[in-house]
PDB file of C-alpha atoms in Angstrom:
ATOM      1  CA  MET M   1       5.497 -43.781 -92.697  1.00 67.00           C
ATOM      2  CA  PRO M   2       8.755 -42.479 -91.189  1.00 71.00           C
ATOM      3  CA  PRO M   3      10.630 -39.685 -92.999  1.00 86.00           C
ATOM      4  CA  LYS M   4      13.231 -40.706 -95.568  1.00 95.00           C
ATOM      5  CA  LEU M   5      16.808 -41.057 -94.353  1.00 96.00           C
ATOM      6  CA  ASN M   6      19.442 -40.245 -96.966  1.00 97.00           C
ATOM      7  CA  VAL M   7      22.632 -42.214 -96.340  1.00 97.00           C
ATOM      8  CA  HIS M   8      24.689 -39.366 -97.778  1.00 96.00           C
ATOM      9  CA  SER M   9      23.539 -37.114 -94.937  1.00 96.00           C
ATOM     10  CA  PHE M  10      24.841 -39.554 -92.310  1.00 97.00           C
ATOM     11  CA  PRO M  11      28.092 -38.415 -90.637  1.00 97.00           C
ATOM     12  CA  ARG M  12      31.658 -39.631 -90.750  1.00 94.00           C
ATOM     13  CA  PRO M  13      32.895 -40.550 -88.177  1.00 95.00           C
ATOM     14  CA  PRO M  14      29.693 -42.522 -87.612  1.00 97.00           C
ATOM     15  CA  LEU M  15      27.000 -41.447 -85.167  1.00 97.00           C
ATOM     16  CA  LEU M  16      26.012 -43.891 -82.414  1.00 98.00           C
ATOM     17  CA  GLU M  17      22.654 -43.312 -80.761  1.00 98.00           C
ATOM     18  CA  LYS M  18      19.723 -45.113 -79.151  1.00 98.00           C
ATOM     19  CA  THR M  19      16.891 -45.942 -81.495  1.00 98.00           C
ATOM     20  CA  PRO M  20      13.279 -46.480 -80.417  1.00 96.00           C
ATOM     21  CA  ARG M  21      12.666 -48.846 -83.322  1.00 98.00           C
ATOM     22  CA  HIS M  22      11.354 -52.339 -82.688  1.00 98.00           C
ATOM     23  CA  LEU M  23      13.900 -54.884 -83.923  1.00 98.00           C
ATOM     24  CA  GLN M  24      13.217 -58.577 -84.406  1.00 98.00           C
ATOM     25  CA  ILE M  25      15.197 -61.436 -85.881  1.00 98.00           C
ATOM     26  CA  LYS M  26      13.366 -64.595 -86.933  1.00 98.00           C
ATOM     27  CA  TRP M  27      14.740 -67.850 -88.273  1.00 96.00           C
ATOM     28  CA  ASN M  28      12.778 -70.960 -89.243  1.00 91.00           C
ATOM     29  CA  ASN M  29       9.676 -69.829 -87.350  1.00 92.00           C
ATOM     30  CA  HIS M  30      11.730 -69.055 -84.212  1.00 96.00           C
ATOM     31  CA  LEU M  31      12.109 -65.624 -82.699  1.00 98.00           C
ATOM     32  CA  ILE M  32      15.882 -65.227 -82.230  1.00 98.00           C
ATOM     33  CA  ALA M  33      15.929 -61.663 -80.885  1.00 98.00           C
ATOM     34  CA  ASP M  34      13.379 -59.014 -79.942  1.00 98.00           C
ATOM     35  CA  THR M  35      14.041 -55.526 -78.587  1.00 98.00           C
ATOM     36  CA  LYS M  36      13.034 -51.872 -78.474  1.00 98.00           C
ATOM     37  CA  ASP M  37      16.247 -51.082 -76.581  1.00 98.00           C
ATOM     38  CA  ALA M  38      18.893 -50.994 -79.313  1.00 98.00           C
ATOM     39  CA  TYR M  39      21.450 -48.632 -80.772  1.00 98.00           C
ATOM     40  CA  TRP M  40      22.040 -47.790 -84.371  1.00 98.00           C
ATOM     41  CA  VAL M  41      25.185 -46.574 -86.072  1.00 98.00           C
ATOM     42  CA  LEU M  42      24.696 -44.117 -88.918  1.00 98.00           C
ATOM     43  CA  GLU M  43      27.665 -43.708 -91.268  1.00 96.00           C
ATOM     44  CA  THR M  44      27.968 -41.907 -94.605  1.00 96.00           C
ATOM     45  CA  THR M  45      26.812 -44.102 -97.533  1.00 96.00           C
ATOM     46  CA  HIS M  46      25.717 -46.952 -95.218  1.00 96.00           C
ATOM     47  CA  PRO M  47      22.245 -47.977 -94.083  1.00 98.00           C
ATOM     48  CA  PRO M  48      21.908 -48.228 -90.285  1.00 98.00           C
ATOM     49  CA  THR M  49      23.723 -50.989 -88.471  1.00 98.00           C
ATOM     50  CA  TYR M  50      21.796 -52.076 -85.373  1.00 98.00           C
ATOM     51  CA  TYR M  51      23.251 -53.263 -82.056  1.00 98.00           C
ATOM     52  CA  LEU M  52      20.968 -55.333 -79.837  1.00 98.00           C
ATOM     53  CA  PRO M  53      21.418 -55.854 -76.105  1.00 98.00           C
ATOM     54  CA  PRO M  54      22.561 -59.352 -75.107  1.00 98.00           C
ATOM     55  CA  SER M  55      19.372 -59.756 -73.046  1.00 98.00           C
ATOM     56  CA  SER M  56      17.307 -59.586 -76.257  1.00 98.00           C
ATOM     57  CA  ILE M  57      18.932 -62.688 -77.767  1.00 98.00           C
ATOM     58  CA  LEU M  58      16.692 -65.681 -77.096  1.00 97.00           C
ATOM     59  CA  PHE M  59      19.039 -68.505 -78.162  1.00 96.00           C
ATOM     60  CA  PRO M  60      22.607 -69.240 -77.044  1.00 96.00           C
ATOM     61  CA  LEU M  61      25.521 -68.049 -79.132  1.00 98.00           C
ATOM     62  CA  THR M  62      28.973 -69.576 -79.255  1.00 98.00           C
ATOM     63  CA  ARG M  63      32.096 -67.485 -79.670  1.00 98.00           C
ATOM     64  CA  SER M  64      33.938 -67.820 -82.969  1.00 98.00           C
ATOM     65  CA  PRO M  65      37.729 -67.612 -83.327  1.00 98.00           C
ATOM     66  CA  HIS M  66      37.161 -65.094 -86.166  1.00 97.00           C
ATOM     67  CA  SER M  67      37.817 -61.408 -85.508  1.00 97.00           C
ATOM     68  CA  SER M  68      38.070 -58.154 -87.432  1.00 96.00           C
ATOM     69  CA  TYR M  69      38.908 -54.536 -86.779  1.00 96.00           C
ATOM     70  CA  CYS M  70      36.755 -51.461 -87.353  1.00 95.00           C
ATOM     71  CA  GLU M  71      38.561 -48.147 -87.661  1.00 94.00           C
ATOM     72  CA  TRP M  72      35.839 -46.537 -85.519  1.00 95.00           C
ATOM     73  CA  LYS M  73      34.712 -49.149 -82.993  1.00 97.00           C
ATOM     74  CA  GLY M  74      37.825 -51.295 -82.564  1.00 97.00           C
ATOM     75  CA  ALA M  75      38.281 -55.082 -82.427  1.00 98.00           C
ATOM     76  CA  ALA M  76      35.182 -57.152 -83.191  1.00 98.00           C
ATOM     77  CA  THR M  77      34.377 -60.591 -81.814  1.00 98.00           C
ATOM     78  CA  TYR M  78      32.217 -62.902 -83.929  1.00 98.00           C
ATOM     79  CA  TRP M  79      29.557 -65.356 -82.842  1.00 98.00           C
ATOM     80  CA  ASN M  80      27.947 -68.525 -84.178  1.00 98.00           C
ATOM     81  CA  LEU M  81      24.313 -69.552 -83.923  1.00 98.00           C
ATOM     82  CA  THR M  82      22.908 -73.071 -84.171  1.00 96.00           C
ATOM     83  CA  ASN M  83      19.703 -73.393 -86.156  1.00 93.00           C
ATOM     84  CA  PRO M  84      16.909 -73.965 -83.587  1.00 92.00           C
ATOM     85  CA  SER M  85      15.183 -76.294 -86.091  1.00 90.00           C
ATOM     86  CA  ASP M  86      18.256 -78.315 -87.065  1.00 93.00           C
ATOM     87  CA  SER M  87      21.133 -78.652 -84.596  1.00 93.00           C
ATOM     88  CA  SER M  88      23.447 -79.865 -87.367  1.00 95.00           C
ATOM     89  CA  GLU M  89      23.290 -76.426 -89.035  1.00 95.00           C
ATOM     90  CA  VAL M  90      25.518 -73.756 -87.491  1.00 97.00           C
ATOM     91  CA  VAL M  91      25.785 -70.301 -89.014  1.00 97.00           C
ATOM     92  CA  LYS M  92      29.228 -68.887 -88.381  1.00 97.00           C
ATOM     93  CA  ASN M  93      30.505 -65.320 -88.219  1.00 98.00           C
ATOM     94  CA  ARG M  94      27.234 -63.544 -89.086  1.00 98.00           C
ATOM     95  CA  ILE M  95      26.921 -61.890 -85.653  1.00 98.00           C
ATOM     96  CA  TRP M  96      29.508 -59.602 -84.064  1.00 98.00           C
ATOM     97  CA  SER M  97      30.119 -57.476 -81.000  1.00 98.00           C
ATOM     98  CA  TYR M  98      32.734 -55.205 -79.442  1.00 98.00           C
ATOM     99  CA  GLY M  99      33.966 -56.275 -76.019  1.00 98.00           C
ATOM    100  CA  ARG M 100      36.155 -53.205 -75.646  1.00 98.00           C
ATOM    101  CA  PRO M 101      34.872 -50.567 -78.048  1.00 98.00           C
ATOM    102  CA  THR M 102      36.871 -47.415 -78.640  1.00 97.00           C
ATOM    103  CA  LYS M 103      36.075 -44.026 -77.120  1.00 97.00           C
ATOM    104  CA  GLY M 104      32.703 -42.741 -78.233  1.00 96.00           C
ATOM    105  CA  TYR M 105      31.277 -46.220 -78.836  1.00 98.00           C
ATOM    106  CA  GLU M 106      31.390 -47.594 -75.275  1.00 98.00           C
ATOM    107  CA  SER M 107      27.568 -47.772 -75.163  1.00 98.00           C
ATOM    108  CA  VAL M 108      27.556 -50.791 -77.491  1.00 98.00           C
ATOM    109  CA  LYS M 109      29.952 -52.826 -75.346  1.00 98.00           C
ATOM    110  CA  ASP M 110      28.842 -56.480 -75.731  1.00 98.00           C
ATOM    111  CA  TYR M 111      25.787 -55.498 -77.809  1.00 98.00           C
ATOM    112  CA  LEU M 112      25.292 -57.751 -80.824  1.00 98.00           C
ATOM    113  CA  SER M 113      24.892 -56.888 -84.475  1.00 98.00           C
ATOM    114  CA  PHE M 114      23.492 -59.327 -87.029  1.00 98.00           C
ATOM    115  CA  TYR M 115      24.020 -59.484 -90.756  1.00 97.00           C
ATOM    116  CA  ALA M 116      20.603 -59.573 -92.447  1.00 97.00           C
ATOM    117  CA  GLY M 117      20.674 -63.272 -93.312  1.00 94.00           C
ATOM    118  CA  PRO M 118      20.240 -66.215 -93.346  1.00 95.00           C
ATOM    119  CA  TRP M 119      17.590 -65.167 -90.819  1.00 97.00           C
ATOM    120  CA  ASP M 120      14.948 -62.513 -91.431  1.00 98.00           C
ATOM    121  CA  CYS M 121      15.485 -59.165 -89.733  1.00 98.00           C
ATOM    122  CA  TYR M 122      12.676 -56.698 -89.078  1.00 98.00           C
ATOM    123  CA  VAL M 123      12.534 -53.008 -88.187  1.00 98.00           C
ATOM    124  CA  ASP M 124       9.112 -51.923 -86.906  1.00 98.00           C
ATOM    125  CA  GLY M 125       7.588 -54.962 -88.622  1.00 98.00           C
ATOM    126  CA  GLU M 126       9.233 -54.326 -92.006  1.00 98.00           C
ATOM    127  CA  ARG M 127      11.489 -57.088 -93.310  1.00 98.00           C
ATOM    128  CA  VAL M 128      14.859 -55.558 -94.158  1.00 98.00           C
ATOM    129  CA  GLU M 129      17.121 -56.112 -97.129  1.00 98.00           C
ATOM    130  CA  PRO M 130      20.825 -56.635 -96.481  1.00 97.00           C
ATOM    131  CA  GLN M 131      23.305 -53.932 -97.377  1.00 96.00           C
ATOM    132  CA  PRO M 132      24.785 -54.804-100.803  1.00 94.00           C
ATOM    133  CA  GLY M 133      27.864 -56.999-100.820  1.00 90.00           C
ATOM    134  CA  ASP M 134      28.847 -59.300 -97.996  1.00 84.00           C
ATOM    135  CA  PHE M 135      31.257 -57.106 -96.060  1.00 88.00           C
ATOM    136  CA  TYR M 136      29.051 -54.543 -94.306  1.00 93.00           C
ATOM    137  CA  GLY M 137      26.138 -55.365 -92.021  1.00 96.00           C
ATOM    138  CA  GLY M 138      23.644 -52.570 -92.608  1.00 97.00           C
ATOM    139  CA  TRP M 139      19.901 -53.116 -92.779  1.00 98.00           C
ATOM    140  CA  VAL M 140      18.017 -51.463 -95.644  1.00 98.00           C
ATOM    141  CA  THR M 141      14.400 -50.433 -95.022  1.00 98.00           C
ATOM    142  CA  SER M 142      11.943 -48.475 -97.180  1.00 97.00           C
ATOM    143  CA  ASP M 143      12.852 -45.215 -95.434  1.00 97.00           C
ATOM    144  CA  ILE M 144      16.505 -45.412 -96.593  1.00 97.00           C
ATOM    145  CA  GLU M 145      17.465 -43.552 -99.759  1.00 96.00           C
ATOM    146  CA  GLY M 146      20.592 -42.660-101.698  1.00 95.00           C
ATOM    147  CA  PRO M 147      23.355 -44.784-103.237  1.00 95.00           C
ATOM    148  CA  ILE M 148      24.614 -47.341-100.686  1.00 95.00           C
ATOM    149  CA  LYS M 149      28.185 -48.555-100.316  1.00 95.00           C
ATOM    150  CA  GLY M 150      28.843 -52.279-100.643  1.00 93.00           C
ATOM    151  CA  GLY M 151      27.913 -53.206-104.185  1.00 86.00           C
ATOM    152  CA  PRO M 152      30.188 -53.442-107.218  1.00 87.00           C
ATOM    153  CA  GLY M 153      32.130 -50.237-107.874  1.00 86.00           C
ATOM    154  CA  THR M 154      31.610 -48.740-104.406  1.00 87.00           C
ATOM    155  CA  TRP M 155      34.629 -50.096-102.525  1.00 76.00           C
ATOM    156  CA  GLY M 156      36.605 -46.837-102.588  1.00 75.00           C
ATOM    157  CA  TRP M 157      33.768 -44.556-101.453  1.00 78.00           C
TER     158      TRP M 157
END
């Protein structure tokens, strides 16, 4: 079992680094993404947010008109994914990337990050839980400890 990672020991500004962890995303018995070549972002009070290389995505994505801005990484582009089992179901704005990330985060240019749902996300074979709330995209695994931002009463942390 990996050592525990306390979210309150993560830095601010966030740390971006390569992770050797095996990441998979599965949806309706389809493997959506699979990689051991990802980055993670570690930020105070947040579980890791993972960024997967575009080459690891096994189904086409369509660009969404939605966008947002991160104070650390810059302007985010969002993506939509059609359910491989039902082409009438399209999940919108649950995947994002940075086409022109700010200084210090250039390594994740065009890499993709997925909210943990509606699909199932895995880190080294462990199914993750989504970060509390619906604003942040961190993935919670059994090696994460400490109070996590995102749930009720944590907005101002």
